[in-house]
Coordinates of C-alpha atoms and ligand atoms in Angstrom, one line a residue:
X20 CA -6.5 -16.3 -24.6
X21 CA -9.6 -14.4 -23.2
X22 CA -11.7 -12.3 -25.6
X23 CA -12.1 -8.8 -25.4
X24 CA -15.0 -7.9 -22.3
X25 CA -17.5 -4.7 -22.6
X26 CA -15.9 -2.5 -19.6
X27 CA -17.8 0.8 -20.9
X28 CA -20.3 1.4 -24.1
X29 CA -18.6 0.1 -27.0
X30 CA -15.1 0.0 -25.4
X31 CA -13.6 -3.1 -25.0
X32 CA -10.4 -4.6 -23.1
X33 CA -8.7 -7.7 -23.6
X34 CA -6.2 -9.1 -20.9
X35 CA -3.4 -11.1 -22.5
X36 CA -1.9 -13.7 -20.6
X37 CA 1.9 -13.2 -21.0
X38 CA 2.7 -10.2 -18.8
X39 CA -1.2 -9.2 -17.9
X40 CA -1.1 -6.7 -21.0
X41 CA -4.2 -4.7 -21.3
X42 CA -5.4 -3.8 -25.1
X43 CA -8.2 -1.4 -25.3
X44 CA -10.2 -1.8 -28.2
X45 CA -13.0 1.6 -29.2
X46 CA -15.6 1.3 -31.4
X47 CA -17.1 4.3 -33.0
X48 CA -19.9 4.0 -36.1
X49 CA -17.8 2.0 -38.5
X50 CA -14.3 2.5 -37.4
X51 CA -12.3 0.6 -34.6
X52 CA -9.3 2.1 -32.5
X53 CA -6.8 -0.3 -30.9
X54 CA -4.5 0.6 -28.3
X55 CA -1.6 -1.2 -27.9
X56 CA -0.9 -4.4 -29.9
X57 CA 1.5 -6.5 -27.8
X58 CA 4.8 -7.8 -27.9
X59 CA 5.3 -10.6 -31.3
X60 CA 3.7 -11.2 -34.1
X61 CA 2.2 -14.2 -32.7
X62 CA 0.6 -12.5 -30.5
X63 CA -0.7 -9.4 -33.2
X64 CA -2.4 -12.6 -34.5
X65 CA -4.1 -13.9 -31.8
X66 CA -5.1 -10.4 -31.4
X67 CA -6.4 -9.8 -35.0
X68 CA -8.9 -12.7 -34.5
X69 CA -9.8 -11.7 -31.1
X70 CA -10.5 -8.0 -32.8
X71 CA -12.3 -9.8 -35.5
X72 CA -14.4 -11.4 -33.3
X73 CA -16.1 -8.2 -31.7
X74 CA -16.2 -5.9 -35.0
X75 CA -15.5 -6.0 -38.7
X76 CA -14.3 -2.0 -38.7
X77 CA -11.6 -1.3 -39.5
X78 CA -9.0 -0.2 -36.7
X79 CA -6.6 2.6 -35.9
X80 CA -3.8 2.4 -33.8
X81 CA -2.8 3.8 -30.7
X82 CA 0.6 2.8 -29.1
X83 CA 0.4 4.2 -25.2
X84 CA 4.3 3.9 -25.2
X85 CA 7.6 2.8 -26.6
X86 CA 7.6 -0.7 -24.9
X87 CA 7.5 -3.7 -26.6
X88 CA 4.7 -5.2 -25.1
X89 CA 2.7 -2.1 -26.1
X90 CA 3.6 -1.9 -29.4
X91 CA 5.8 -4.5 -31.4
X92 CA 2.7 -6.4 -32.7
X93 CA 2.6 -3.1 -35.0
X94 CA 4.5 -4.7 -38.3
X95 CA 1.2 -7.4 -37.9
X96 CA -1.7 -5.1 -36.8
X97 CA -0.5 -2.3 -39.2
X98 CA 0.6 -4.5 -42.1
X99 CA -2.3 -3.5 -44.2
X100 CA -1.0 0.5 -44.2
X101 CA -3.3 1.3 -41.0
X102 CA -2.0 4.6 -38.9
X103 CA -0.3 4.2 -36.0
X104 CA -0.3 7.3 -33.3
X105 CA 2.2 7.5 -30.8
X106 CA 3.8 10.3 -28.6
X107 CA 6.6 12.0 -30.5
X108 CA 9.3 10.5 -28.2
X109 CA 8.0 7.3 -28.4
X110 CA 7.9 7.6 -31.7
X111 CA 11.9 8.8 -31.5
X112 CA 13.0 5.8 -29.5
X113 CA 11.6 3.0 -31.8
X114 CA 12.7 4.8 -35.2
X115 CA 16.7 5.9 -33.5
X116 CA 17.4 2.5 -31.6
X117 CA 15.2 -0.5 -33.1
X118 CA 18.0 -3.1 -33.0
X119 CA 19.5 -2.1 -29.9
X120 CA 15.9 -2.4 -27.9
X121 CA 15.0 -5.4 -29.5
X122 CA 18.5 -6.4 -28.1
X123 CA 18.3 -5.2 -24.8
X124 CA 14.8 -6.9 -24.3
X125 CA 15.7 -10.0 -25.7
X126 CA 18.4 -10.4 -22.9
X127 CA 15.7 -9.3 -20.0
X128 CA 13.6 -11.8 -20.7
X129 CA 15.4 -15.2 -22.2
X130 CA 15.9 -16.1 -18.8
X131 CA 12.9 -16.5 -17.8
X132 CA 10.3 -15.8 -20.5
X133 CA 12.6 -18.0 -23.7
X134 CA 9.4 -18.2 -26.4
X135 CA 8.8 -14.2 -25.8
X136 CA 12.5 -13.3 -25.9
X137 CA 12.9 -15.1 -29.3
X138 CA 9.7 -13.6 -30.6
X139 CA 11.0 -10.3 -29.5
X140 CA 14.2 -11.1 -31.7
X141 CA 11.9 -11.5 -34.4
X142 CA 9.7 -8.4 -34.7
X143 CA 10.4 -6.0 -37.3
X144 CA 10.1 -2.8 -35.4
X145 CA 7.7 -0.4 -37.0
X146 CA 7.3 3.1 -35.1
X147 CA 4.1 4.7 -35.1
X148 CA 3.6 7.3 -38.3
X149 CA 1.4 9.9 -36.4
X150 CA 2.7 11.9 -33.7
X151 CA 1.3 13.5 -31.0
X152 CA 3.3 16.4 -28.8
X153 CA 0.4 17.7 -26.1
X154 CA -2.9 16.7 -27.4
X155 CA -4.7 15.2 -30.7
X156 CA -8.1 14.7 -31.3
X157 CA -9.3 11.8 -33.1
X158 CA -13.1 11.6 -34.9
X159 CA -13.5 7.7 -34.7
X160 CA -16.4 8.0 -37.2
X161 CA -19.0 10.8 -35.0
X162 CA -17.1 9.7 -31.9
X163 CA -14.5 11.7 -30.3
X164 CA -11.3 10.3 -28.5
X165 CA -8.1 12.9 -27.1
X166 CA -4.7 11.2 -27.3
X167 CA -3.0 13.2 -24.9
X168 CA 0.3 13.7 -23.2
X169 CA 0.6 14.6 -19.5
X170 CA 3.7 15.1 -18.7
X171 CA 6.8 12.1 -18.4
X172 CA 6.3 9.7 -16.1
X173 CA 6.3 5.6 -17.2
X174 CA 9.0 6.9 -20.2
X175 CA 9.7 10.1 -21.8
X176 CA 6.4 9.4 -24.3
X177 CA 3.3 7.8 -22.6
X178 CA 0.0 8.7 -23.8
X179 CA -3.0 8.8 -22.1
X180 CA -6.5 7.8 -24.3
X181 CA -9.5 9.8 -22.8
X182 CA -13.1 8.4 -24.3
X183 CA -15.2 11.5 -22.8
X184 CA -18.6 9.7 -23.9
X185 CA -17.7 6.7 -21.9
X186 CA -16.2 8.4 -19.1
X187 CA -13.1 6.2 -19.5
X188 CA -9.2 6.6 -20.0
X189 CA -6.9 4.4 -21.0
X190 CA -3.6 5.3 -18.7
X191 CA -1.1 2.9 -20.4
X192 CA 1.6 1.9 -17.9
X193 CA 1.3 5.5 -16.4
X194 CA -1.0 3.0 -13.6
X195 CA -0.3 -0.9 -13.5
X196 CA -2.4 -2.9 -11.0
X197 CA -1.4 -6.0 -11.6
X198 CA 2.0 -5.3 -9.9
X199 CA 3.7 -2.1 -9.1
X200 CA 4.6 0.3 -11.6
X201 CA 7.5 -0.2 -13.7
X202 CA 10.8 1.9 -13.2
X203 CA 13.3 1.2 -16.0
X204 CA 12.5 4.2 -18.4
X205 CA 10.9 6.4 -15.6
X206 CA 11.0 10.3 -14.7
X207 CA 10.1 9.4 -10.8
X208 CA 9.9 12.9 -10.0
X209 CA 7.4 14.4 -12.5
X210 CA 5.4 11.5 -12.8
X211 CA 3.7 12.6 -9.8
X212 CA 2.8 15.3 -12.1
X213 CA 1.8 13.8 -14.8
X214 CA -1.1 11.1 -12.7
X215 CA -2.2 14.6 -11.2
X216 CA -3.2 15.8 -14.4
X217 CA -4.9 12.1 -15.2
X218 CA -6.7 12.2 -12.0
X219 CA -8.1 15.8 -12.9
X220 CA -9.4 14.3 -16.2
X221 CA -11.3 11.4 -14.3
X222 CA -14.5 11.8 -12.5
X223 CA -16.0 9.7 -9.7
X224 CA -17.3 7.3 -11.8
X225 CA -14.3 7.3 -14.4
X226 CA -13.4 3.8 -15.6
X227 CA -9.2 3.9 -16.2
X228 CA -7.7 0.9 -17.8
X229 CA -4.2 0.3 -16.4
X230 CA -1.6 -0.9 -18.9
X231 CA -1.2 -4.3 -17.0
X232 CA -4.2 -6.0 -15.0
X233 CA -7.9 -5.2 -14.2
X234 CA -9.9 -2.4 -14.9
X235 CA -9.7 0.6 -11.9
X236 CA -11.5 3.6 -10.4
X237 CA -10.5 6.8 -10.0
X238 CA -9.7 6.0 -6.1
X239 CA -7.1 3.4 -7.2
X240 CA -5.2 5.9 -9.5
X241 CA -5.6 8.4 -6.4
X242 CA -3.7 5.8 -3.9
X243 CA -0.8 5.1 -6.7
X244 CA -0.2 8.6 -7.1
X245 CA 0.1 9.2 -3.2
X246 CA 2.6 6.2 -3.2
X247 CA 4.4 7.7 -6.1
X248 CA 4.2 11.2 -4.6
X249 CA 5.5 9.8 -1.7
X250 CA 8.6 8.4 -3.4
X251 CA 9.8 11.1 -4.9
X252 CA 10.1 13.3 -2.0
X253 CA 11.8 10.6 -0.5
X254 CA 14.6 10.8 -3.4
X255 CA 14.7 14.5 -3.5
X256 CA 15.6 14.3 0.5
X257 CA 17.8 11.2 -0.4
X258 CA 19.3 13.3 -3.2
X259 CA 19.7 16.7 -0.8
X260 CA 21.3 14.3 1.8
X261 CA 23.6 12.5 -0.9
X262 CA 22.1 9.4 0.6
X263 CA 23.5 6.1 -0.8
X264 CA 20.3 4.3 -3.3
X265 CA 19.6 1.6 -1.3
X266 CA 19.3 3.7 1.9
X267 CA 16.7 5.5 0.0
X268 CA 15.3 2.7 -1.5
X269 CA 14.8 0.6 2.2
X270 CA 12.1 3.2 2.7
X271 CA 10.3 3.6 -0.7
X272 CA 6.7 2.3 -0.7
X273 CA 7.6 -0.6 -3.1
X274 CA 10.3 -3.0 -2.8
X275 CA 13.3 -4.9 -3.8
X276 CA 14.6 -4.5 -7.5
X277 CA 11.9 -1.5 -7.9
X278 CA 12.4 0.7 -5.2
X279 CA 16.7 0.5 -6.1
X280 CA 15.6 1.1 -10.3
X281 CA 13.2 4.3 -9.1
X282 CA 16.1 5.9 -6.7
X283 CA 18.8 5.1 -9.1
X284 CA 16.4 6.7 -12.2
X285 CA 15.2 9.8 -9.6
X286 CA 18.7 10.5 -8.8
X287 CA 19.6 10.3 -12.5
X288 CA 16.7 12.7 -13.4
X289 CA 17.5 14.8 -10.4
X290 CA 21.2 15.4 -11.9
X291 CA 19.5 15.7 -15.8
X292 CA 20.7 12.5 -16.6
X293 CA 17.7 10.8 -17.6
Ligands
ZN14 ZN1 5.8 0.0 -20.1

């Protein structure tokens, strides 16, 4: 695995391997924040040391959203009684439906990913223990960071981590670039909404760490939320037409098994269902 890389002053990002995870590591005068924490413990490990070998502060955690590969390295990383923040619905999903998520994901991905799938089945879920509903403030030791909530998009709980002093947010899976953004757990038709108010955070020189892949620019962030933008129209005139999913879908600006998951979830959030 990769060490964490300096992508702004004293914030660091470390690429994991298995699924392109980003982890976004802040350091303020004597006290560390970690956002996200992966998908095992295994992997919490590997992340420990890799902490360990930038900084010997001691870390708070930030979980961007409910997904495993954002946050079931928390029973490792938090072990020692560190907090964990989390958006309150986030923090809802992992503490009402552990075993049945851990379930559900072990399924996805045995197939094709077998030594993540029985890690998965391994983790002892822990939600975070600090909640945020709009937006919380965080003094990191003289340094200020804003968890804040934008709106659904991603899921029903995704945080966004703005860093003012290094001109830098951290958007979660609200932006992947790496692949296209992920529709399983989404609100299609507000999460428009919710980039809009990320894009109005980030300046022309804004660095935004995407929850899967390389660091981007605010231009790249502007071109996703066009595409999602985009999308949704298309399902509300889908919807208004009672066109059939895959109709819908055969024009959406992503493709295959994406473009059907975003109609289906659209439609279903469309009909207050999601
Ligand atoms: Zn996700």
């Amino acid at each position: 695995m990769a060490g964490f890389a300096e992508v702004a002053r004293d914030v660091y990002v470390l690429r994991y391997p298995v699924l392109d995870v980003s982890v976004t590591l802040v350091l303020g005068d004597g006290e560390a924040l970690l956002v996200d924490t992966l998908s095992t413990d295994a992997q919490a490990r590997e992340l420990a040391a890799a902490v360990r070998a930038v900084t010997p502060y001691p870390w708070t955690i930030v979980n961007t959203h409910h997904h495993f590969d954002h946050c079931f390295g928390n029973a490792v990383l938090a072990a020692d009684g560190r907090p964990v923040w989390g958006h309150e619905e986030a923090a809802a999903l992992l503490s009402q439906r552990p075993e049945a998520l851990r379930r559900q994901w072990y399924e996805q991905w045995v197939p094709t990913h077998p030594e993540l799938a029985t890690g998965l089945a391994e983790v002892r879920v822990v939600p975070p223990d600090r909640t945020v509903h709009r937006t919380t403030t965080l003094d990191l030791a003289g340094r200020t960071v804003l968890l804040r909530h934008l709106g659904r998009g991603h899921t029903a709980g995704d945080l966004v981590v703005q860093v003012p002093d290094a001109d830098l947010l951290v958007a979660g899976d609200l932006v992947e670039q790496s692949g296209p953004p992920s529709f399983e757990d989404s609100y299609p038709i507000e999460w428009p909404e919710t980039l809009a108010g990320l894009l109005h955070l980030a300046g022309p020189e804004s660095v935004v760490v995407p929850g899967h892949g390389t660091v981007v620019g605010r231009d790249f962030v502007a071109d996703q939320h066009a595409e999602l933008a985009a999308l949704a129209w298309l399902i509300r005139d889908g919807d208004a037409d009672r066109a059939p999913v895959e109709a819908v879908a055969a024009k959406a600006p992503f493709g295959g098994e994406t473009a059907l998951t975003a109609v289906r979830r659209g439609y279903a959030e469309l009909a207050g269902r999601a």
